[in-house]
Short mmCIF file of C-alpha atoms in Angstrom, two decimals:
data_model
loop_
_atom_site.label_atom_id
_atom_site.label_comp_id
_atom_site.label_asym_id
_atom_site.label_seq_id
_atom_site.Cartn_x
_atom_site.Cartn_y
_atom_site.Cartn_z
CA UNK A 1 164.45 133.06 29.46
CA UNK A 2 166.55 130.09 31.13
CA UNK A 3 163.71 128.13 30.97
CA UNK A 4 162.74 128.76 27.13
CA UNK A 5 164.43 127.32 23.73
CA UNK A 6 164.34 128.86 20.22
CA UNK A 7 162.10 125.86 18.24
CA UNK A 8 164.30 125.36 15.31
CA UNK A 9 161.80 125.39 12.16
CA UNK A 10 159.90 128.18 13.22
CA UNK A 11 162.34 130.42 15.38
CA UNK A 12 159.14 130.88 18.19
CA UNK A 13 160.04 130.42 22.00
CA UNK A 14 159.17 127.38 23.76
CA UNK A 15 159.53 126.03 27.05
CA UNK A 16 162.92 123.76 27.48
CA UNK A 17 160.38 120.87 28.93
CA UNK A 18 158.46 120.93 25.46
CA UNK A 19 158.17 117.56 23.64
CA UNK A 20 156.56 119.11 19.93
CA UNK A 21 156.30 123.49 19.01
CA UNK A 22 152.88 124.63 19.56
CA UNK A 23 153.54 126.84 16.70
CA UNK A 24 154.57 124.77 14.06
CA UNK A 25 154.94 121.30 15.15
CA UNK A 26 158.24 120.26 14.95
CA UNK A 27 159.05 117.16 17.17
CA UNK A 28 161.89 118.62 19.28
CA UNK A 29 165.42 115.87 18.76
CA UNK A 30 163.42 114.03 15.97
CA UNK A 31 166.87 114.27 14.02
CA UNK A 32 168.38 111.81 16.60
CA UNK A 33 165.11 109.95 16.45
CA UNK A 34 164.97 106.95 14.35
CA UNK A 35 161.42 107.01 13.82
CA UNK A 36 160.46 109.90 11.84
CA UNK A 37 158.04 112.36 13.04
CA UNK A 38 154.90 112.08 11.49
CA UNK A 39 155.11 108.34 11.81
CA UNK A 40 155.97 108.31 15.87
CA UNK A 41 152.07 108.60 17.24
CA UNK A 42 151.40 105.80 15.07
CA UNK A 43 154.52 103.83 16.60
CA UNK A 44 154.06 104.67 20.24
CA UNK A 45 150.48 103.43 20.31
CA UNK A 46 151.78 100.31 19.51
CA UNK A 47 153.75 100.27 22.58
CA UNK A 48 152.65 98.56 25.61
CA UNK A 49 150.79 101.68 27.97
CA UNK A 50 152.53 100.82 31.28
CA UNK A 51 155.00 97.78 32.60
CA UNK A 52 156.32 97.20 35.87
CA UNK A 53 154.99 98.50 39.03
CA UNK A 54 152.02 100.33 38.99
CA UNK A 55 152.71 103.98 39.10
CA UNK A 56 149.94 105.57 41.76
CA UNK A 57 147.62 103.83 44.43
CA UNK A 58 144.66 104.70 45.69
CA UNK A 59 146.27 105.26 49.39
CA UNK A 60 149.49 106.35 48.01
CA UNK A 61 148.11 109.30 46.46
CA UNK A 62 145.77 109.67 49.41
CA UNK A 63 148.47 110.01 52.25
CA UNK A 64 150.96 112.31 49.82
CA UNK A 65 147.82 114.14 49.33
CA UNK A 66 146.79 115.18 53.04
CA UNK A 67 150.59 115.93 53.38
CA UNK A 68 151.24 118.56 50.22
CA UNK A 69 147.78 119.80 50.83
CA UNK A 70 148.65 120.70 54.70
CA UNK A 71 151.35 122.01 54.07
CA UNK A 72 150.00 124.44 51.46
CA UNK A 73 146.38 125.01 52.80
CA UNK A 74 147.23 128.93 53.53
CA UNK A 75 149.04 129.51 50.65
CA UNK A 76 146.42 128.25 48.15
CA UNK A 77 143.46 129.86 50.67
CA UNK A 78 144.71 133.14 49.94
CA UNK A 79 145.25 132.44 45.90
CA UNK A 80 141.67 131.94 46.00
CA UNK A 81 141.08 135.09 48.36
CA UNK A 82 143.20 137.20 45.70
CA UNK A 83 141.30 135.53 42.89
CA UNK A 84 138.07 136.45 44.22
CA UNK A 85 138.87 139.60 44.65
CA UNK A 86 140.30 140.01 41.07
CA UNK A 87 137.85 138.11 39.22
CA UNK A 88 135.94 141.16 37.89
CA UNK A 89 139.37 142.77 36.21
CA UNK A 90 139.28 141.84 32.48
CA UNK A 91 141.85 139.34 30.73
CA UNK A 92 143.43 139.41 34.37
CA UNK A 93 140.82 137.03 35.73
CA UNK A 94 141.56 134.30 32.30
CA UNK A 95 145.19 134.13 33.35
CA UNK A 96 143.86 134.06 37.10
CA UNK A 97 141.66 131.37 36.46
CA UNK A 98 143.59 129.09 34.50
CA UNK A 99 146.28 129.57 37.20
CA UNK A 100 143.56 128.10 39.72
CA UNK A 101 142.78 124.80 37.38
CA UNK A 102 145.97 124.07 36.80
CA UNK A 103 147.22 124.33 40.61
CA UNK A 104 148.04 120.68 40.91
CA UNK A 105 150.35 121.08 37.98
CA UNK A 106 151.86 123.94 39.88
CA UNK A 107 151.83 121.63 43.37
CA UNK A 108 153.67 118.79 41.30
CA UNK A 109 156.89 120.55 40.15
CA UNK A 110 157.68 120.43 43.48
CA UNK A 111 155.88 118.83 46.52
CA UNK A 112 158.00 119.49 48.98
CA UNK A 113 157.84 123.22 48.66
CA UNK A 114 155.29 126.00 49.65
CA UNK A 115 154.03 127.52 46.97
CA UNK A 116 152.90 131.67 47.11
CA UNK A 117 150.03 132.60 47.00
CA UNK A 118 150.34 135.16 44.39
CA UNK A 119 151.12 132.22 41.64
CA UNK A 120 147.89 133.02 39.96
CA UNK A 121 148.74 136.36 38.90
CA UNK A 122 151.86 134.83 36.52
CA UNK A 123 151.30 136.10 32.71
CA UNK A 124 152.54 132.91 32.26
CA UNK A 125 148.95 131.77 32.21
CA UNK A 126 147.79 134.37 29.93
CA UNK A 127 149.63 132.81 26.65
CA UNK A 128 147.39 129.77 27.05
CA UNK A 129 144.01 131.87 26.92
CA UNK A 130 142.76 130.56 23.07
CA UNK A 131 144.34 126.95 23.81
CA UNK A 132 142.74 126.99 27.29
CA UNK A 133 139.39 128.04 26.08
CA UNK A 134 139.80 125.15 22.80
CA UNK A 135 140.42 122.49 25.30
CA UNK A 136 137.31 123.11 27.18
CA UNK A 137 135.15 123.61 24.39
CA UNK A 138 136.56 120.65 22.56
CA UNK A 139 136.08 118.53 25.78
CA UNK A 140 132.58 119.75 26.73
CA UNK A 141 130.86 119.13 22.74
CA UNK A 142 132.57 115.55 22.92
CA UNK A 143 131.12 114.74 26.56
CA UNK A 144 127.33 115.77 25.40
CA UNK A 145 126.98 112.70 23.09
CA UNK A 146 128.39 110.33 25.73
CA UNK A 147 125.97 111.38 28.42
CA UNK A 148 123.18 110.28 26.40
CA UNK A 149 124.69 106.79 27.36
CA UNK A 150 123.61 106.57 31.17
CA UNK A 151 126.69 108.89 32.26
CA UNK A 152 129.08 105.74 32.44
CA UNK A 153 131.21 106.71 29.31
CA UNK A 154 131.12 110.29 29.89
CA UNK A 155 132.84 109.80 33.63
CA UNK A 156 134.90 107.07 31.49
CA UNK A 157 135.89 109.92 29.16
CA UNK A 158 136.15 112.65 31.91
CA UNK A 159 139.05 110.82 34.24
CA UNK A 160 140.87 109.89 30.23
CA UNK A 161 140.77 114.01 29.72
CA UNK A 162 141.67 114.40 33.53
CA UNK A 163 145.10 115.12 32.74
CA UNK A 164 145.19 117.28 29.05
CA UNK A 165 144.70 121.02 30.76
CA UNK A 166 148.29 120.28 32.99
CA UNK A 167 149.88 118.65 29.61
CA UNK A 168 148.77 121.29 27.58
CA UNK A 169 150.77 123.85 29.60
CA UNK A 170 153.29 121.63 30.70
CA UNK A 171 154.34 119.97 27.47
CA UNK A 172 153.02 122.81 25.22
CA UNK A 173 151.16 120.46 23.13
CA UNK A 174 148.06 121.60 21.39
CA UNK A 175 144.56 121.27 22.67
CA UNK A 176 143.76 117.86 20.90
CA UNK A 177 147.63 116.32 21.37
CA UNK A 178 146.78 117.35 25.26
CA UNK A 179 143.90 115.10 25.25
CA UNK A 180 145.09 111.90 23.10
CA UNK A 181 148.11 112.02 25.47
CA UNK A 182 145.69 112.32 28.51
CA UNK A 183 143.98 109.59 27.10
CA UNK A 184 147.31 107.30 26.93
CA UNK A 185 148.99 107.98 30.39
CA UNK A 186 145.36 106.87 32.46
CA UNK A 187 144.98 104.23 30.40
CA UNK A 188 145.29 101.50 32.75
CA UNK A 189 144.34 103.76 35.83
CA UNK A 190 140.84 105.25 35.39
CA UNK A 191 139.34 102.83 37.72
CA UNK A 192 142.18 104.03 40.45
CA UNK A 193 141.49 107.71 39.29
CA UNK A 194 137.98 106.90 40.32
CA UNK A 195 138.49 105.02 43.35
CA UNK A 196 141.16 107.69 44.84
CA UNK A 197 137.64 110.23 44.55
CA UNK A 198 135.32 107.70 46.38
CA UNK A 199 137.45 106.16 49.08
CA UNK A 200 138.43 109.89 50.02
CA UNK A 201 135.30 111.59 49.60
CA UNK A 202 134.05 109.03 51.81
CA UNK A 203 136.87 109.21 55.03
CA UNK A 204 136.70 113.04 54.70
CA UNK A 205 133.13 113.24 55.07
CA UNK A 206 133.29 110.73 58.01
CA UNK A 207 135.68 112.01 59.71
CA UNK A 208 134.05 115.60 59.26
CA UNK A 209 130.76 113.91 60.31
CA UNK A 210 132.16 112.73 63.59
CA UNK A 211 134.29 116.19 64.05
CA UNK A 212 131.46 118.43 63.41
CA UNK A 213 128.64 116.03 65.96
CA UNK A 214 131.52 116.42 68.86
CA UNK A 215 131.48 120.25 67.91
CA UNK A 216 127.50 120.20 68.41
CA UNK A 217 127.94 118.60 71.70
CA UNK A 218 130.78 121.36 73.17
CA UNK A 219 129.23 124.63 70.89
CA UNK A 220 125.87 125.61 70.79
CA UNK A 221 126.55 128.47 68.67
CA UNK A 222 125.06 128.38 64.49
CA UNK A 223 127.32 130.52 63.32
CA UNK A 224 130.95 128.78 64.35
CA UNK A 225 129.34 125.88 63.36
CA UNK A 226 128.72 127.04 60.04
CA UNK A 227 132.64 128.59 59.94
CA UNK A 228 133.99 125.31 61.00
CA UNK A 229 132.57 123.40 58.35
CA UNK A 230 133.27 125.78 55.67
CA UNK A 231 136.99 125.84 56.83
CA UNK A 232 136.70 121.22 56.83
CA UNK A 233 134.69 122.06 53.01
CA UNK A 234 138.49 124.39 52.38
CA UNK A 235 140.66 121.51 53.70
CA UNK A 236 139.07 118.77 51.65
CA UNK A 237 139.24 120.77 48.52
CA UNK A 238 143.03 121.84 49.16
CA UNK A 239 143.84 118.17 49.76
CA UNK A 240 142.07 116.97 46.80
CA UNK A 241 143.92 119.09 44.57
CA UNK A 242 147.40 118.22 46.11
CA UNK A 243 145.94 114.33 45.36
CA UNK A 244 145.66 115.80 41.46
CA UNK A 245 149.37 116.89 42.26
CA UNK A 246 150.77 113.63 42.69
CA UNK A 247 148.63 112.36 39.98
CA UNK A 248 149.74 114.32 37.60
CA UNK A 249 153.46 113.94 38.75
CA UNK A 250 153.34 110.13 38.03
CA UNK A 251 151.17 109.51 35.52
CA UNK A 252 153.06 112.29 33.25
CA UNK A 253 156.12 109.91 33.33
CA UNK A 254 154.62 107.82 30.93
CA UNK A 255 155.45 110.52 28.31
CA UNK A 256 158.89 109.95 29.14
#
């Protein structure tokens, strides 16, 4: 309970980290605010979204990436081992599953430590359950209309959203406050956001190209073939999500 406070309108338990109750609302230290509550979204979109150096990189997030994701290949190999082997237990597999999607959140809090494998089974992740399943729905009805557009404001939209499920457990904030606040800390950095995915979906694949045509040349053999790439397929997915680590660890300053 260290890391939970008593919300002081509505006498529900929130994390220490959380900006507004998810219960009730109440803008935790409004009191010593001078801008009163109801009136502070309205003031902060006046502010300027981001000054001063530029707070991720395409290659910055790139090389912390491949190291955090290296470093935690195993551990987050067997998470998804355990969660595939759990996925047909009821209400276990929603907590299990959110723990999964939200794994660079976990990788960000801190990135220079292992995590366990066993993260996914935290009933943390079960309290979330109705605001996990409103985010998606709320997300997937808004992208339909926008894909009727040639798919260029829908992937627009989907890198704004990119960061609302790790807010929404992070900072507690409802479904909708998780995406408007998603919304304001990439604004400014969707076009990195999308060129982090194509300049290192494109040296992965290379590099796996070359790896796997100097494999044909020493193995003969289908089958190690086939586990070699699958285990290249695990690495590039691990070290994607430790890119969504660092991400997430950045951009989420901009909440202050």
């Amino acid at each position: 309970m260290d890391n939970m406070k008593r919300c002081p309108k509505c006498g529900q338990m929130v994390r220490q980290e959380a900006l507004k109750c998810r219960y009730c609302g109440y803008w935790f230290n409004a009191a010593d605010d001078t801008t009163p509550p109801d009136n502070r979204a309205e003031e902060e979109a006046r502010r300027p979204s981001y000054q001063g150096e530029r707070l991720i990189t395409v290659m910055g997030v790139i090389k912390e990436g491949i190291g955090i994701g290296l470093k935690n290949f195993l551990s987050v190999f067997l998470a998804c081992i355990l969660y595939i082997l759990t996925i047909w237990v009821p209400y276990i597999n929603v907590g299990t599953t959110i723990g999964l999607n939200t794994l660079p959140l976990k990788l960000s809090k801190d990135t220079n430590a292992i995590i366990s494998p066993t993260f996914i089974f935290d009933g943390h992740y079960r309290k979330y359950m109705g605001e996990f399943f409103n985010l998606i729905g709320l997300m997937s009805i808004s992208v339909l209309p926008a894909l009727l557009f040639v798919f260029v404001p829908a992937i627009i939209i989907c890198y704004g959203w990119s960061q609302a499920l790790f807010l929404l457990l992070d900072k507690e904030l409802s479904p909708s406050e998780a995406m408007m606040q998603s919304t304001k800390i990439t604004y400014g950095y969707k076009s990195t956001l999308f060129w982090i995915d194509v300049v290192y979906s494109l040296v992965f694949f290379i590099i796996a190209g070359i790896l796997m045509w100097l494999i044909g040349l020493v193995i003969d053999n289908m089958i190690v073939t086939m586990i070699i790439m699958a285990i290249l397929i695990a690495v590039f997915i691990v070290i994607k999500l430790a890119c969504g680590a660092v991400i997430y660890r950045e951009l989420s300053k901009r909440i202050g």
